[in-house]
Coordinates of C-alpha atoms in Angstrom, one line a residue:
M16 CA -1.1 4.6 56.5
K17 CA 2.1 2.2 55.4
T18 CA 2.7 -0.9 56.8
I19 CA 6.1 -2.2 57.3
H20 CA 6.6 -5.9 56.8
F21 CA 9.4 -7.7 58.3
D22 CA 10.2 -10.9 56.4
I23 CA 11.6 -13.5 59.2
T24 CA 11.3 -16.6 56.6
D25 CA 15.0 -17.3 57.5
T26 CA 14.7 -17.3 61.3
I27 CA 11.7 -19.4 61.1
R28 CA 13.6 -22.1 58.7
F29 CA 16.5 -21.6 61.1
S30 CA 14.5 -22.1 64.3
E31 CA 12.7 -25.4 62.8
K32 CA 16.4 -27.2 63.1
N33 CA 18.2 -25.0 66.0
H34 CA 16.8 -24.3 69.6
R35 CA 19.1 -21.2 69.6
V36 CA 19.6 -18.4 67.4
T37 CA 23.1 -16.6 66.8
G38 CA 24.5 -14.1 64.0
I39 CA 22.2 -12.4 62.0
Q40 CA 18.9 -14.2 63.2
R41 CA 19.8 -12.9 66.8
V42 CA 20.4 -9.4 65.2
Q43 CA 17.2 -9.6 63.3
L44 CA 14.8 -10.5 66.4
R45 CA 16.6 -8.1 68.9
L46 CA 15.9 -5.1 66.3
I47 CA 12.5 -6.1 65.6
A48 CA 11.5 -6.5 69.2
D49 CA 12.8 -3.0 69.8
I50 CA 10.9 -1.5 66.9
V51 CA 7.8 -2.9 68.0
A52 CA 8.4 -1.7 71.6
L53 CA 9.3 1.8 70.2
A54 CA 6.3 2.0 67.4
G55 CA 3.4 -0.6 68.4
S56 CA 2.4 -3.0 66.3
S57 CA -0.7 -1.6 64.5
N58 CA 1.2 -0.8 61.4
I59 CA 4.1 -3.5 62.0
D60 CA 3.6 -6.9 60.9
G61 CA 5.7 -10.3 60.4
I62 CA 5.8 -12.3 57.5
A63 CA 7.1 -15.4 56.4
F64 CA 6.8 -18.3 53.6
F65 CA 5.7 -21.1 55.5
D66 CA 5.5 -23.8 52.9
R67 CA 3.8 -24.3 49.7
E68 CA 1.0 -25.3 50.7
R69 CA 0.1 -22.3 53.2
G70 CA 2.3 -19.7 51.1
W71 CA 2.7 -16.3 52.6
Q72 CA 1.5 -16.0 55.9
S73 CA 1.2 -12.7 58.0
F74 CA 1.2 -12.4 62.0
D75 CA 1.8 -10.3 65.1
L76 CA 5.2 -9.5 66.3
S77 CA 3.9 -8.2 69.7
F78 CA 4.8 -11.3 71.4
L79 CA 8.6 -10.5 70.7
R80 CA 8.5 -7.7 73.3
S81 CA 8.1 -10.2 76.1
E82 CA 10.8 -12.4 74.8
T83 CA 14.0 -12.6 77.5
E84 CA 15.8 -15.2 75.7
F85 CA 15.1 -16.8 72.5
N86 CA 13.2 -20.3 72.4
A87 CA 12.9 -21.8 69.0
T88 CA 9.4 -23.9 70.0
R89 CA 8.1 -21.0 71.6
F90 CA 8.7 -18.8 68.7
L91 CA 7.6 -21.2 66.3
I92 CA 4.3 -21.5 68.2
N93 CA 4.0 -17.4 68.2
T94 CA 4.4 -17.1 64.8
G95 CA 1.5 -19.8 63.9
K96 CA 4.6 -22.1 62.2
L97 CA 4.0 -25.0 64.8
K98 CA 1.1 -26.2 66.7
P99 CA 1.5 -26.8 70.4
S100 CA 2.5 -30.4 71.3
R101 CA 3.9 -32.3 74.4
F102 CA 7.1 -33.2 72.5
P103 CA 9.7 -30.8 70.8
P104 CA 9.8 -30.3 67.1
R105 CA 11.0 -33.4 65.1
T106 CA 13.8 -30.9 63.1
Q107 CA 15.3 -30.0 66.3
I108 CA 15.3 -33.4 68.0
R109 CA 17.1 -34.7 64.7
Q110 CA 19.7 -31.8 64.7
Y111 CA 20.3 -32.5 68.7
L112 CA 20.9 -36.2 67.7
E113 CA 23.0 -35.8 64.6
P114 CA 26.2 -36.1 66.6
F115 CA 25.4 -39.7 67.4
N116 CA 24.3 -40.4 63.9
H117 CA 27.2 -43.2 63.5
Q118 CA 26.4 -44.9 67.2
K119 CA 22.9 -46.3 66.6
K120 CA 22.2 -47.7 70.0
T121 CA 23.4 -44.7 71.7
R122 CA 21.2 -42.5 69.2
A123 CA 18.1 -44.7 70.0
L124 CA 18.7 -44.5 73.6
K125 CA 18.9 -41.1 73.5
K126 CA 15.9 -40.4 71.4
A127 CA 13.7 -42.5 73.7
L128 CA 15.2 -40.6 76.8
I129 CA 13.9 -37.4 75.0
Y130 CA 10.3 -38.3 74.5
L131 CA 10.3 -40.0 77.9
Q132 CA 11.4 -36.8 79.6
A133 CA 9.0 -34.6 77.3
L134 CA 6.1 -36.9 78.6
F135 CA 7.0 -36.7 82.6
C136 CA 9.7 -34.6 83.4
P137 CA 10.2 -31.6 80.5
E138 CA 11.8 -29.3 82.8
R139 CA 14.6 -31.7 82.7
L140 CA 14.4 -32.1 79.3
R141 CA 15.1 -28.6 78.9
Q142 CA 18.1 -28.6 81.4
N143 CA 19.6 -31.6 80.0
T144 CA 19.4 -30.8 76.2
G145 CA 18.2 -27.1 75.5
L146 CA 14.9 -29.1 73.9
W147 CA 11.4 -27.3 74.7
S148 CA 7.7 -28.8 74.5
Y149 CA 4.6 -27.0 74.7
R150 CA 1.5 -29.2 75.6
S151 CA -1.7 -28.4 73.8
D152 CA -3.0 -26.2 76.6
T153 CA -0.1 -23.7 76.3
P154 CA -1.3 -20.3 74.8
A155 CA -0.4 -20.4 70.7
G156 CA 0.4 -16.6 71.0
S157 CA -0.6 -15.0 67.5
R158 CA -2.2 -17.0 64.8
S159 CA -0.9 -16.6 61.2
T160 CA -3.2 -15.5 58.3
P161 CA -2.6 -15.7 54.7
L162 CA -0.7 -12.5 53.7
P163 CA -3.1 -10.0 51.4
P164 CA -1.1 -8.3 48.7
L165 CA 1.3 -5.4 49.7
R166 CA -0.2 -1.6 49.2
Q167 CA 2.1 0.6 47.2
S168 CA 2.9 2.5 50.2
D169 CA 3.8 -0.5 52.3
V170 CA 7.7 -1.2 52.9
L171 CA 9.1 -4.5 52.6
A172 CA 12.0 -4.8 55.2
I173 CA 14.3 -7.9 55.0
L174 CA 16.5 -7.7 57.9
G175 CA 17.7 -11.5 57.5
G176 CA 19.5 -13.7 55.4
S177 CA 17.3 -14.1 52.2
W178 CA 20.0 -15.5 49.6
E179 CA 18.8 -19.2 49.8
I180 CA 14.8 -18.2 49.6
P181 CA 13.7 -17.6 46.3
E182 CA 10.2 -16.9 47.6
I183 CA 11.9 -14.0 49.1
E184 CA 13.1 -12.3 45.9
E185 CA 10.0 -13.4 44.1
L186 CA 7.7 -11.0 46.6
A187 CA 10.4 -8.2 46.6
L188 CA 10.4 -7.9 42.8
R189 CA 6.5 -7.9 42.5
H190 CA 6.2 -5.1 45.3
H191 CA 9.4 -3.1 43.5
A192 CA 7.4 -3.5 40.2
A193 CA 4.3 -1.9 41.9
G194 CA 6.3 1.0 42.9
G195 CA 7.0 -0.1 46.6
R196 CA 10.0 0.2 48.8
V197 CA 12.3 -2.7 49.6
A198 CA 14.8 -2.4 52.4
V199 CA 17.5 -5.3 52.8
M200 CA 19.8 -4.8 55.8
V201 CA 23.5 -6.1 54.6
Y202 CA 25.3 -7.6 57.4
D203 CA 28.8 -8.1 55.1
L204 CA 29.8 -8.8 51.9
I205 CA 32.2 -11.4 52.8
P206 CA 31.4 -14.2 50.3
H207 CA 32.0 -11.6 47.6
T208 CA 34.9 -9.8 49.0
H209 CA 36.6 -12.8 50.4
P210 CA 35.5 -16.0 49.0
D211 CA 37.8 -18.4 50.4
F212 CA 36.2 -17.7 54.0
Q213 CA 33.3 -19.4 52.9
T214 CA 32.2 -23.0 51.5
E215 CA 30.9 -23.1 48.0
H216 CA 27.0 -23.8 49.4
V217 CA 27.3 -20.3 51.0
R218 CA 29.3 -18.4 48.5
K219 CA 27.5 -19.7 45.5
P220 CA 23.9 -18.6 46.4
F221 CA 25.0 -15.4 48.3
N222 CA 26.9 -13.9 45.0
A223 CA 23.8 -14.9 43.0
W224 CA 21.5 -13.1 45.1
L225 CA 23.6 -10.1 45.4
E226 CA 23.7 -9.8 41.7
K227 CA 19.9 -9.7 41.7
T228 CA 19.3 -7.4 44.5
P229 CA 19.8 -3.9 42.4
R230 CA 16.5 -5.3 40.4
Y231 CA 14.3 -4.3 43.5
V232 CA 16.4 -2.9 46.5
T233 CA 15.6 0.9 47.1
D234 CA 17.5 0.8 50.5
Y235 CA 20.8 -0.9 51.6
I236 CA 20.9 -0.9 55.2
C237 CA 24.6 -1.6 56.2
I238 CA 25.8 -2.3 59.7
S239 CA 29.0 -0.6 59.4
E240 CA 30.7 2.0 57.6
H241 CA 33.1 -0.6 56.2
T242 CA 30.4 -2.6 54.7
A243 CA 28.6 0.6 53.4
R244 CA 31.8 1.1 51.5
D245 CA 31.9 -2.7 49.9
M246 CA 28.3 -2.0 49.2
R247 CA 28.6 1.0 47.2
S248 CA 31.8 -0.4 45.3
F249 CA 29.6 -3.3 44.3
L250 CA 26.9 -1.0 43.2
A251 CA 29.2 1.3 41.1
N252 CA 29.3 -1.4 38.4
H253 CA 25.4 -1.4 38.5
A254 CA 22.7 0.6 37.4
S255 CA 20.8 1.3 40.8
T256 CA 19.5 4.3 42.3
A257 CA 19.3 2.5 45.4
R258 CA 20.3 4.5 48.7
V259 CA 23.4 3.0 50.9
I260 CA 22.8 4.0 54.6
A261 CA 25.2 3.0 57.5
V262 CA 23.6 2.1 60.6
P263 CA 26.3 0.9 63.1
L264 CA 25.2 -2.0 65.4
A265 CA 25.1 -2.0 69.4
H266 CA 27.4 -2.8 72.1
E267 CA 24.4 -3.9 74.4
F268 CA 24.2 -7.6 75.3
P269 CA 20.4 -7.6 75.2
G270 CA 18.8 -8.5 78.5
Y271 CA 21.7 -8.0 80.5
A272 CA 22.5 -4.8 82.6
R273 CA 26.1 -3.7 82.2
D274 CA 26.9 -4.2 85.8
H275 CA 25.2 -7.9 85.5
E276 CA 26.5 -10.4 88.2
P277 CA 26.0 -14.2 87.2
R278 CA 23.1 -16.3 89.3
P279 CA 25.2 -18.3 91.9
G280 CA 23.9 -21.6 89.9
T281 CA 25.1 -20.4 86.8
L282 CA 28.6 -19.1 88.2
Q283 CA 29.1 -22.7 90.0
Q284 CA 28.4 -24.3 86.7
L285 CA 30.8 -21.9 84.8
R286 CA 33.7 -22.5 87.6
H287 CA 33.1 -26.3 87.2
K288 CA 34.1 -26.3 83.7
I289 CA 37.1 -23.2 84.1
P290 CA 38.3 -23.2 87.6
G291 CA 41.0 -20.6 87.2
P292 CA 41.5 -17.1 85.2
F293 CA 40.8 -17.3 81.8
V294 CA 40.8 -15.1 78.5
L295 CA 37.7 -15.2 76.4
C296 CA 37.2 -15.4 72.5
V297 CA 33.5 -15.2 71.3
G298 CA 32.1 -16.2 68.2
S299 CA 31.5 -19.3 65.8
I300 CA 34.7 -21.4 65.4
E301 CA 35.5 -21.0 61.6
V302 CA 38.6 -20.0 59.5
R303 CA 37.4 -16.7 59.2
K304 CA 37.6 -16.1 63.0
N305 CA 41.4 -16.9 62.9
G306 CA 40.9 -19.3 65.8
L307 CA 44.2 -21.1 64.7
A308 CA 46.6 -18.3 64.8
L309 CA 45.0 -17.4 68.2
L310 CA 45.8 -20.9 69.7
Q311 CA 49.3 -20.6 68.0
A312 CA 49.7 -16.7 69.7
W313 CA 48.7 -18.4 73.0
E314 CA 51.4 -21.3 72.8
K315 CA 53.9 -18.1 73.2
V316 CA 51.8 -16.6 75.9
C317 CA 52.6 -20.2 77.6
Q318 CA 56.1 -20.5 77.0
V319 CA 56.6 -17.0 78.5
L320 CA 54.1 -17.2 81.6
G321 CA 54.7 -21.1 82.2
L322 CA 52.0 -22.4 84.7
Q323 CA 50.8 -18.8 85.4
A324 CA 49.3 -18.7 82.1
P325 CA 45.2 -18.4 82.2
T326 CA 43.0 -20.4 80.1
L327 CA 42.1 -19.5 76.8
V328 CA 38.3 -20.0 76.4
F329 CA 36.7 -20.3 73.2
A330 CA 33.0 -19.7 73.3
G331 CA 31.0 -20.5 70.2
K332 CA 29.7 -23.5 67.8
I333 CA 32.1 -25.1 65.9
A334 CA 31.3 -24.4 62.0
W335 CA 32.6 -24.7 58.7
K336 CA 36.7 -24.6 57.7
S337 CA 37.4 -25.6 61.4
E338 CA 39.4 -28.5 60.7
A339 CA 42.7 -27.0 61.3
F340 CA 41.8 -25.6 64.4
V341 CA 40.3 -28.6 65.7
A342 CA 43.1 -30.8 64.4
H343 CA 45.2 -28.4 66.5
L344 CA 43.6 -28.9 69.8
H345 CA 44.0 -32.5 69.6
K346 CA 47.5 -32.4 68.6
T347 CA 48.7 -30.2 71.2
R348 CA 46.0 -31.9 73.9
Y349 CA 44.3 -28.5 74.2
L350 CA 47.5 -26.6 74.7
Q351 CA 48.5 -29.0 77.6
G352 CA 45.2 -27.8 79.4
K353 CA 45.5 -24.1 78.8
A354 CA 42.5 -24.0 76.1
F355 CA 38.8 -25.1 76.4
V356 CA 36.2 -24.8 74.0
F357 CA 32.5 -24.0 75.5
E358 CA 30.5 -24.9 72.9
S359 CA 26.9 -23.3 72.1
P360 CA 26.5 -21.3 75.5
S361 CA 23.3 -19.8 76.2
D362 CA 22.7 -16.0 76.5
E363 CA 23.1 -16.6 80.5
E364 CA 26.1 -18.7 80.1
L365 CA 27.8 -16.2 77.4
A366 CA 26.9 -13.1 80.0
A367 CA 28.8 -15.2 82.8
L368 CA 31.8 -15.9 80.7
Y369 CA 32.3 -12.3 79.9
N370 CA 31.8 -11.3 83.6
Q371 CA 34.4 -13.7 84.6
C372 CA 37.0 -13.5 81.9
L373 CA 40.1 -11.2 82.3
F374 CA 39.8 -10.0 79.2
T375 CA 38.6 -10.8 75.7
A376 CA 40.4 -11.4 72.1
Y377 CA 39.3 -11.2 68.8
P378 CA 41.7 -11.6 66.4
S379 CA 39.1 -11.9 63.1
L380 CA 40.3 -11.8 59.5
A381 CA 36.9 -10.3 58.2
E382 CA 33.6 -8.6 59.8
G383 CA 30.8 -7.0 58.7
W384 CA 30.9 -5.6 62.2
G385 CA 32.3 -7.4 65.3
L386 CA 29.5 -7.8 67.8
P387 CA 31.7 -9.8 70.5
V388 CA 34.0 -6.8 70.5
G389 CA 30.9 -4.6 71.8
E390 CA 29.6 -7.2 73.9
S391 CA 33.0 -7.3 76.0
A392 CA 32.9 -3.7 76.4
W393 CA 29.2 -3.7 77.5
F394 CA 30.1 -6.0 80.5
G395 CA 33.1 -3.8 81.3
K396 CA 35.8 -6.1 79.8
F397 CA 39.0 -4.7 77.8
A398 CA 39.8 -6.4 74.5
V399 CA 42.6 -7.5 72.0
V400 CA 41.2 -7.3 68.5
S401 CA 42.0 -7.3 65.1
T402 CA 42.6 -4.2 62.6
A403 CA 40.8 -6.0 59.8
S404 CA 37.5 -4.6 58.2
S405 CA 34.8 -3.0 60.3
I406 CA 36.5 -4.1 63.8
P407 CA 38.1 -0.8 64.5
E408 CA 34.7 0.8 64.1
V409 CA 33.0 -0.9 67.3
C410 CA 35.2 0.4 70.3
G411 CA 37.9 2.6 68.7
P412 CA 40.3 3.6 71.1
L413 CA 38.9 1.8 74.0
V414 CA 40.7 -1.7 73.0
D415 CA 44.1 -2.7 71.7
Y416 CA 44.7 -3.6 68.0
V417 CA 46.7 -6.9 66.4
D418 CA 47.7 -7.5 62.8
P419 CA 45.5 -10.7 62.6
Q420 CA 48.2 -12.1 60.3
D421 CA 51.1 -11.8 62.4
I422 CA 51.4 -14.4 65.5
D423 CA 54.3 -12.6 67.2
D424 CA 52.2 -9.2 67.4
I425 CA 49.0 -11.0 68.5
A426 CA 51.2 -12.8 71.0
A427 CA 52.9 -9.8 72.7
K428 CA 49.4 -7.5 72.8
L429 CA 47.9 -10.5 74.9
L430 CA 51.1 -10.6 77.1
R431 CA 50.7 -7.1 77.8
P432 CA 47.7 -6.9 80.1
L433 CA 48.5 -10.1 81.6
Q434 CA 51.8 -9.1 82.6
D435 CA 50.7 -5.4 83.6
A436 CA 47.8 -5.4 86.1
H437 CA 48.2 -1.7 86.2
Y438 CA 47.6 -1.4 82.6
L439 CA 44.9 -3.9 82.2
A440 CA 43.3 -2.2 85.2
T441 CA 43.8 1.4 83.6
R442 CA 42.1 0.2 80.4
T443 CA 39.0 -1.4 82.0
Q444 CA 38.3 1.5 84.0
A445 CA 38.2 3.6 80.8
I446 CA 35.6 1.2 79.1
G447 CA 33.6 1.1 82.0
Q448 CA 33.0 4.8 81.8
A449 CA 32.3 4.8 78.0
R450 CA 29.1 5.7 76.6
L451 CA 28.0 2.7 74.9
R452 CA 25.2 2.1 72.0
T453 CA 22.2 0.2 72.7
W454 CA 19.7 -1.7 70.6
Q455 CA 16.8 0.7 71.0
E456 CA 19.1 3.4 69.6
V457 CA 19.7 1.0 66.5
A458 CA 16.2 0.2 66.5
A459 CA 14.9 4.0 66.3
Q460 CA 17.5 4.8 63.3
I461 CA 16.4 1.9 61.5
H462 CA 12.4 2.7 62.0
G463 CA 13.2 6.0 61.0
I464 CA 14.6 5.0 57.8
L465 CA 11.7 2.5 57.2
A466 CA 9.1 4.8 58.3
D467 CA 9.6 8.0 57.2
G468 CA 12.7 7.5 54.9
A469 CA 14.9 9.4 56.9
G470 CA 18.6 8.6 57.3
H471 CA 21.8 9.6 55.6
G472 CA 23.1 7.8 52.4

């Protein structure tokens, strides 16, 4: 019987430097967890290239079924990459202290405090920093073992970002040469189709990887019809017999019901930061997400509504090519207090933000799917979103659309639900009654493709 080997090298490397996962890593783990829950772990395993000394390792993935919210330290221990310790991983500590690298005394004090709290009050450390430690008596979960040669009947499934990890390509080439199947999940081709939206250090390795994939990929699993069209267009100039299959992602916000209500403590902390009504924009803060245009449109909203204008809240990590966005915030003093950045919220905080907002905005210039649009619907919230790329596939007629290049259009579409309470209530009610797609449904479809070759090209 075939075994499906899920490569998660990228998530392990990401987890060594970050205590939370976002984007591709988040989607990948959600799908694998649901596939394991659906099919069991007897013919499914996780694999990763640990390092030059240990090479490729294999491990049981059943621990993912009980993960309610991702924790990097626990994840690394369960995969066998990290041994339990009373201190958080050094790479995560360095990443946490990075903003203080030019303040040597402050950095030294914060570092000392991390180690002291890890020793004497680890719960406070978790609350204050998000860093975790696991003592030696903590169950280590599954242990990794060296990966044996893959059989011809096995499937190598690469659901993450592999373009900067040459060892994955080498394994895929060997497996394909031996007659095995290699399935790759494609989230978008933005570095290829929209090179200006990415930095050189992302664009160059991604495009080099993309050019090589026709040599070994048998199945491209694309997260939207738009991405599938981009993939087919690329392959038209390459000798490839690979299938291109579109599997739309979910609306569900994993771990939270559609009628979720925030815990009182979480709600209190949120309202301390954002006391009044607000409109929410979720996603990493980078040029592609078009945050500067949204800020400029919100200035027009504030000109119309004056003091009655809600706060515009950005929830996400400040990322590449965000300098113009940050400069505009500082220049306008955060739109005179009408803009707020909630950086890197936890799942619980993000769920509370969705629950409490008036509606959401998502004027992105290019996407492979558009998770925040679906998540907004999951929590019953109307959205004003871009017409670009795949975004209209997420919620169809349930949301309103803007030209992301037109500041006046964005402002006008934002003003309508703010000025017309009946319109907002009607649109919100329609979303609450809509049937939405769960991650279990997506996982079942992907498992069918990997296990049986089912799917439509």
